[in-house]
Tab-separated table of N, CA and C in Angstrom:
chain	number	residue	atom	x	y	z
A	281	GLY	N	-8.089	-106.757	-31.080
A	281	GLY	CA	-9.111	-107.388	-31.856
A	281	GLY	C	-10.220	-107.952	-31.002
A	282	ASN	N	-10.011	-108.088	-29.716
A	282	ASN	CA	-11.029	-108.689	-28.862
A	282	ASN	C	-11.823	-107.670	-28.065
A	283	ILE	N	-11.583	-106.402	-28.252
A	283	ILE	CA	-12.278	-105.388	-27.458
A	283	ILE	C	-13.805	-105.477	-27.601
A	284	PRO	N	-14.391	-105.659	-28.797
A	284	PRO	CA	-15.855	-105.792	-28.850
A	284	PRO	C	-16.366	-107.012	-28.082
A	285	VAL	N	-15.659	-108.125	-28.191
A	285	VAL	CA	-16.063	-109.336	-27.477
A	285	VAL	C	-15.874	-109.147	-25.980
A	286	ASP	N	-14.706	-108.658	-25.590
A	286	ASP	CA	-14.433	-108.466	-24.174
A	286	ASP	C	-15.379	-107.445	-23.551
A	287	GLY	N	-15.643	-106.383	-24.265
A	287	GLY	CA	-16.527	-105.350	-23.735
A	287	GLY	C	-17.934	-105.853	-23.488
A	288	SER	N	-18.480	-106.569	-24.448
A	288	SER	CA	-19.850	-107.068	-24.257
A	288	SER	C	-19.902	-108.148	-23.188
A	289	LEU	N	-18.910	-109.018	-23.141
A	289	LEU	CA	-18.884	-110.064	-22.119
A	289	LEU	C	-18.674	-109.459	-20.736
A	290	PHE	N	-17.759	-108.529	-20.643
A	290	PHE	CA	-17.462	-107.862	-19.377
A	290	PHE	C	-18.673	-107.095	-18.864
A	291	SER	N	-19.387	-106.422	-19.758
A	291	SER	CA	-20.525	-105.601	-19.332
A	291	SER	C	-21.701	-106.434	-18.834
A	292	GLU	N	-21.772	-107.689	-19.221
A	292	GLU	CA	-22.859	-108.534	-18.740
A	292	GLU	C	-22.684	-108.938	-17.281
A	293	PHE	N	-21.481	-108.853	-16.766
A	293	PHE	CA	-21.225	-109.226	-15.379
A	293	PHE	C	-21.250	-108.038	-14.422
A	294	ILE	N	-21.385	-106.839	-14.952
A	294	ILE	CA	-21.317	-105.631	-14.127
A	294	ILE	C	-22.728	-105.073	-13.917
A	295	PRO	N	-23.043	-104.618	-12.695
A	295	PRO	CA	-24.338	-103.964	-12.492
A	295	PRO	C	-24.445	-102.711	-13.367
A	296	SER	N	-25.630	-102.421	-13.844
A	296	SER	CA	-25.805	-101.307	-14.783
A	296	SER	C	-25.403	-99.966	-14.183
A	297	SER	N	-25.475	-99.813	-12.872
A	297	SER	CA	-25.106	-98.534	-12.261
A	297	SER	C	-23.597	-98.274	-12.325
A	298	LYS	N	-22.790	-99.309	-12.428
A	298	LYS	CA	-21.331	-99.162	-12.481
A	298	LYS	C	-20.755	-99.474	-13.858
A	299	ARG	N	-21.601	-99.783	-14.820
A	299	ARG	CA	-21.129	-100.264	-16.126
A	299	ARG	C	-20.282	-99.238	-16.874
A	300	GLY	N	-20.693	-97.993	-16.902
A	300	GLY	CA	-19.952	-96.958	-17.633
A	300	GLY	C	-18.537	-96.777	-17.096
A	301	PHE	N	-18.416	-96.712	-15.782
A	301	PHE	CA	-17.102	-96.539	-15.161
A	301	PHE	C	-16.172	-97.692	-15.525
A	302	TRP	N	-16.663	-98.927	-15.404
A	302	TRP	CA	-15.808	-100.079	-15.654
A	302	TRP	C	-15.505	-100.275	-17.139
A	303	MET	N	-16.384	-99.819	-18.019
A	303	MET	CA	-16.089	-99.886	-19.453
A	303	MET	C	-14.976	-98.906	-19.824
A	304	VAL	N	-14.937	-97.759	-19.150
A	304	VAL	CA	-13.843	-96.812	-19.373
A	304	VAL	C	-12.528	-97.419	-18.886
A	305	ILE	N	-12.554	-98.075	-17.738
A	305	ILE	CA	-11.357	-98.734	-17.227
A	305	ILE	C	-10.886	-99.810	-18.206
A	306	LEU	N	-11.823	-100.614	-18.729
A	306	LEU	CA	-11.472	-101.642	-19.705
A	306	LEU	C	-10.866	-101.024	-20.966
A	307	SER	N	-11.416	-99.907	-21.405
A	307	SER	CA	-10.909	-99.246	-22.613
A	307	SER	C	-9.499	-98.694	-22.416
A	308	MET	N	-9.119	-98.430	-21.190
A	308	MET	CA	-7.775	-97.906	-20.928
A	308	MET	C	-6.700	-98.973	-21.085
A	309	PHE	N	-7.075	-100.240	-21.065
A	309	PHE	CA	-6.065	-101.289	-21.183
A	309	PHE	C	-5.461	-101.371	-22.584
A	310	TRP	N	-6.174	-100.937	-23.613
A	310	TRP	CA	-5.620	-100.999	-24.973
A	310	TRP	C	-4.373	-100.131	-25.112
A	311	PRO	N	-4.423	-98.843	-24.760
A	311	PRO	CA	-3.192	-98.052	-24.889
A	311	PRO	C	-2.094	-98.497	-23.921
A	312	ILE	N	-2.479	-99.002	-22.758
A	312	ILE	CA	-1.467	-99.500	-21.824
A	312	ILE	C	-0.765	-100.716	-22.427
A	313	GLY	N	-1.537	-101.626	-23.006
A	313	GLY	CA	-0.956	-102.810	-23.638
A	313	GLY	C	-0.088	-102.468	-24.837
A	314	ALA	N	-0.531	-101.505	-25.638
A	314	ALA	CA	0.264	-101.091	-26.798
A	314	ALA	C	1.588	-100.468	-26.357
A	315	THR	N	1.539	-99.657	-25.315
A	315	THR	CA	2.762	-99.043	-24.792
A	315	THR	C	3.697	-100.105	-24.216
A	316	LEU	N	3.133	-101.081	-23.534
A	316	LEU	CA	3.941	-102.168	-22.982
A	316	LEU	C	4.597	-102.987	-24.097
A	317	ALA	N	3.850	-103.257	-25.173
A	317	ALA	CA	4.401	-104.015	-26.302
A	317	ALA	C	5.551	-103.256	-26.961
A	318	VAL	N	5.392	-101.961	-27.142
A	318	VAL	CA	6.458	-101.148	-27.726
A	318	VAL	C	7.661	-101.096	-26.788
A	319	GLY	N	7.401	-100.986	-25.492
A	319	GLY	CA	8.499	-100.962	-24.525
A	319	GLY	C	9.304	-102.254	-24.530
A	320	ILE	N	8.606	-103.387	-24.594
A	320	ILE	CA	9.302	-104.671	-24.654
A	320	ILE	C	10.143	-104.752	-25.923
A	321	ALA	N	9.559	-104.371	-27.056
A	321	ALA	CA	10.298	-104.412	-28.323
A	321	ALA	C	11.513	-103.493	-28.280
A	322	TRP	N	11.342	-102.320	-27.724
A	322	TRP	CA	12.453	-101.370	-27.657
A	322	TRP	C	13.591	-101.916	-26.804
A	323	VAL	N	13.266	-102.474	-25.638
A	323	VAL	CA	14.302	-103.030	-24.753
A	323	VAL	C	15.018	-104.196	-25.432
A	324	VAL	N	14.257	-105.099	-26.026
A	324	VAL	CA	14.875	-106.274	-26.648
A	324	VAL	C	15.709	-105.874	-27.855
A	325	LEU	N	15.131	-105.068	-28.747
A	325	LEU	CA	15.828	-104.734	-29.990
A	325	LEU	C	17.069	-103.869	-29.769
A	326	THR	N	17.090	-103.066	-28.728
A	326	THR	CA	18.273	-102.237	-28.488
A	326	THR	C	19.364	-102.970	-27.714
A	327	ASN	N	19.029	-104.097	-27.085
A	327	ASN	CA	20.016	-104.818	-26.283
A	327	ASN	C	20.536	-106.094	-26.934
A	328	VAL	N	19.940	-106.519	-28.024
A	328	VAL	CA	20.408	-107.724	-28.703
A	328	VAL	C	21.458	-107.311	-29.721
A	329	ARG	N	22.632	-107.927	-29.628
A	329	ARG	CA	23.742	-107.556	-30.508
A	329	ARG	C	23.618	-108.166	-31.910
A	330	ILE	N	22.987	-109.324	-32.011
A	330	ILE	CA	22.825	-109.981	-33.306
A	330	ILE	C	21.529	-109.462	-33.931
A	331	VAL	N	21.639	-108.711	-35.005
A	331	VAL	CA	20.504	-107.992	-35.578
A	331	VAL	C	19.367	-108.922	-35.989
A	332	TRP	N	19.676	-110.004	-36.661
A	332	TRP	CA	18.629	-110.886	-37.171
A	332	TRP	C	17.930	-111.675	-36.068
A	333	LEU	N	18.473	-111.669	-34.855
A	333	LEU	CA	17.877	-112.411	-33.756
A	333	LEU	C	16.911	-111.558	-32.932
A	334	GLY	N	17.048	-110.249	-32.984
A	334	GLY	CA	16.259	-109.352	-32.145
A	334	GLY	C	14.757	-109.459	-32.354
A	335	TRP	N	14.319	-109.429	-33.605
A	335	TRP	CA	12.881	-109.490	-33.857
A	335	TRP	C	12.318	-110.852	-33.485
A	336	ARG	N	13.131	-111.899	-33.576
A	336	ARG	CA	12.666	-113.238	-33.199
A	336	ARG	C	12.460	-113.339	-31.686
A	337	ILE	N	13.354	-112.751	-30.932
A	337	ILE	CA	13.199	-112.739	-29.479
A	337	ILE	C	11.979	-111.911	-29.088
A	338	THR	N	11.818	-110.757	-29.742
A	338	THR	CA	10.654	-109.913	-29.475
A	338	THR	C	9.361	-110.668	-29.764
A	339	LEU	N	9.306	-111.349	-30.891
A	339	LEU	CA	8.123	-112.135	-31.239
A	339	LEU	C	7.890	-113.246	-30.224
A	340	GLY	N	8.945	-113.894	-29.761
A	340	GLY	CA	8.813	-114.951	-28.764
A	340	GLY	C	8.282	-114.442	-27.432
A	341	VAL	N	8.788	-113.291	-26.988
A	341	VAL	CA	8.314	-112.705	-25.727
A	341	VAL	C	6.837	-112.344	-25.832
A	342	HIS	N	6.464	-111.704	-26.932
A	342	HIS	CA	5.049	-111.356	-27.114
A	342	HIS	C	4.186	-112.613	-27.249
A	343	GLY	N	4.715	-113.652	-27.875
A	343	GLY	CA	3.977	-114.909	-27.995
A	343	GLY	C	3.732	-115.565	-26.645
A	344	ILE	N	4.723	-115.503	-25.768
A	344	ILE	CA	4.559	-116.060	-24.421
A	344	ILE	C	3.492	-115.288	-23.646
A	345	ILE	N	3.507	-113.977	-23.767
A	345	ILE	CA	2.484	-113.162	-23.097
A	345	ILE	C	1.106	-113.491	-23.648
A	346	PHE	N	0.985	-113.592	-24.976
A	346	PHE	CA	-0.294	-113.934	-25.589
A	346	PHE	C	-0.770	-115.310	-25.128
A	347	ALA	N	0.126	-116.285	-25.098
A	347	ALA	CA	-0.253	-117.642	-24.693
A	347	ALA	C	-0.750	-117.664	-23.250
A	348	SER	N	-0.121	-116.881	-22.380
A	348	SER	CA	-0.577	-116.842	-20.986
A	348	SER	C	-1.974	-116.251	-20.874
A	349	PHE	N	-2.267	-115.205	-21.653
A	349	PHE	CA	-3.618	-114.644	-21.636
A	349	PHE	C	-4.619	-115.611	-22.253
A	350	PHE	N	-4.215	-116.322	-23.282
A	350	PHE	CA	-5.095	-117.302	-23.916
A	350	PHE	C	-5.468	-118.406	-22.932
A	351	ILE	N	-4.498	-118.883	-22.176
A	351	ILE	CA	-4.763	-119.924	-21.183
A	351	ILE	C	-5.677	-119.402	-20.083
A	352	CYS	N	-5.419	-118.190	-19.603
A	352	CYS	CA	-6.282	-117.606	-18.567
A	352	CYS	C	-7.706	-117.395	-19.076
A	353	ARG	N	-7.830	-116.975	-20.308
A	353	ARG	CA	-9.153	-116.683	-20.851
A	353	ARG	C	-9.955	-117.953	-21.137
A	354	SER	N	-9.286	-119.075	-21.357
A	354	SER	CA	-10.015	-120.302	-21.642
A	354	SER	C	-10.813	-120.777	-20.433
A	355	GLY	N	-10.461	-120.345	-19.247
A	355	GLY	CA	-11.209	-120.706	-18.050
A	355	GLY	C	-12.336	-119.754	-17.713
A	356	MET	N	-12.589	-118.788	-18.569
A	356	MET	CA	-13.621	-117.797	-18.311
A	356	MET	C	-15.018	-118.390	-18.450
A	357	LYS	N	-15.930	-117.943	-17.632
A	357	LYS	CA	-17.302	-118.428	-17.666
A	357	LYS	C	-18.018	-117.969	-18.937
A	358	GLU	N	-19.059	-118.694	-19.289
A	358	GLU	CA	-19.916	-118.264	-20.395
A	358	GLU	C	-20.706	-117.042	-19.956
A	359	SER	N	-21.162	-116.264	-20.929
A	359	SER	CA	-21.910	-115.062	-20.567
A	359	SER	C	-23.295	-115.454	-20.040
A	360	PRO	N	-23.838	-114.666	-19.126
A	360	PRO	CA	-25.175	-114.958	-18.600
A	360	PRO	C	-26.234	-114.972	-19.705
A	361	ARG	N	-26.094	-114.087	-20.686
A	361	ARG	CA	-27.063	-114.054	-21.776
A	361	ARG	C	-27.015	-115.361	-22.577
A	362	PHE	N	-25.818	-115.861	-22.858
A	362	PHE	CA	-25.675	-117.114	-23.596
A	362	PHE	C	-26.310	-118.271	-22.822
A	363	LEU	N	-26.066	-118.312	-21.510
A	363	LEU	CA	-26.621	-119.380	-20.706
A	363	LEU	C	-28.148	-119.274	-20.608
A	364	TYR	N	-28.668	-118.047	-20.566
A	364	TYR	CA	-30.113	-117.847	-20.489
A	364	TYR	C	-30.805	-118.307	-21.785
A	365	VAL	N	-30.232	-117.937	-22.928
A	365	VAL	CA	-30.817	-118.302	-24.215
A	365	VAL	C	-30.711	-119.795	-24.445
A	366	LYS	N	-29.652	-120.395	-23.970
A	366	LYS	CA	-29.425	-121.818	-24.147
A	366	LYS	C	-30.442	-122.587	-23.350
């Protein structure tokens, strides 16, 4: 859900000559993240013996990962365009 925001913010920090290459690299993180999320769910759900507990553990693991990214992202600088207009 953050790809439009991340893409525009990320592209403001990159020189225009390298922007296309780095936007492709950024776009590759979506399928990598989706594959990682499925892999985590598969490992947890196949190894938990109590059926009703498996999805809760999976949700907790994904929540911890999300919270860590949220904390890291809160320290991100404002975009140069926002600071210029301000």
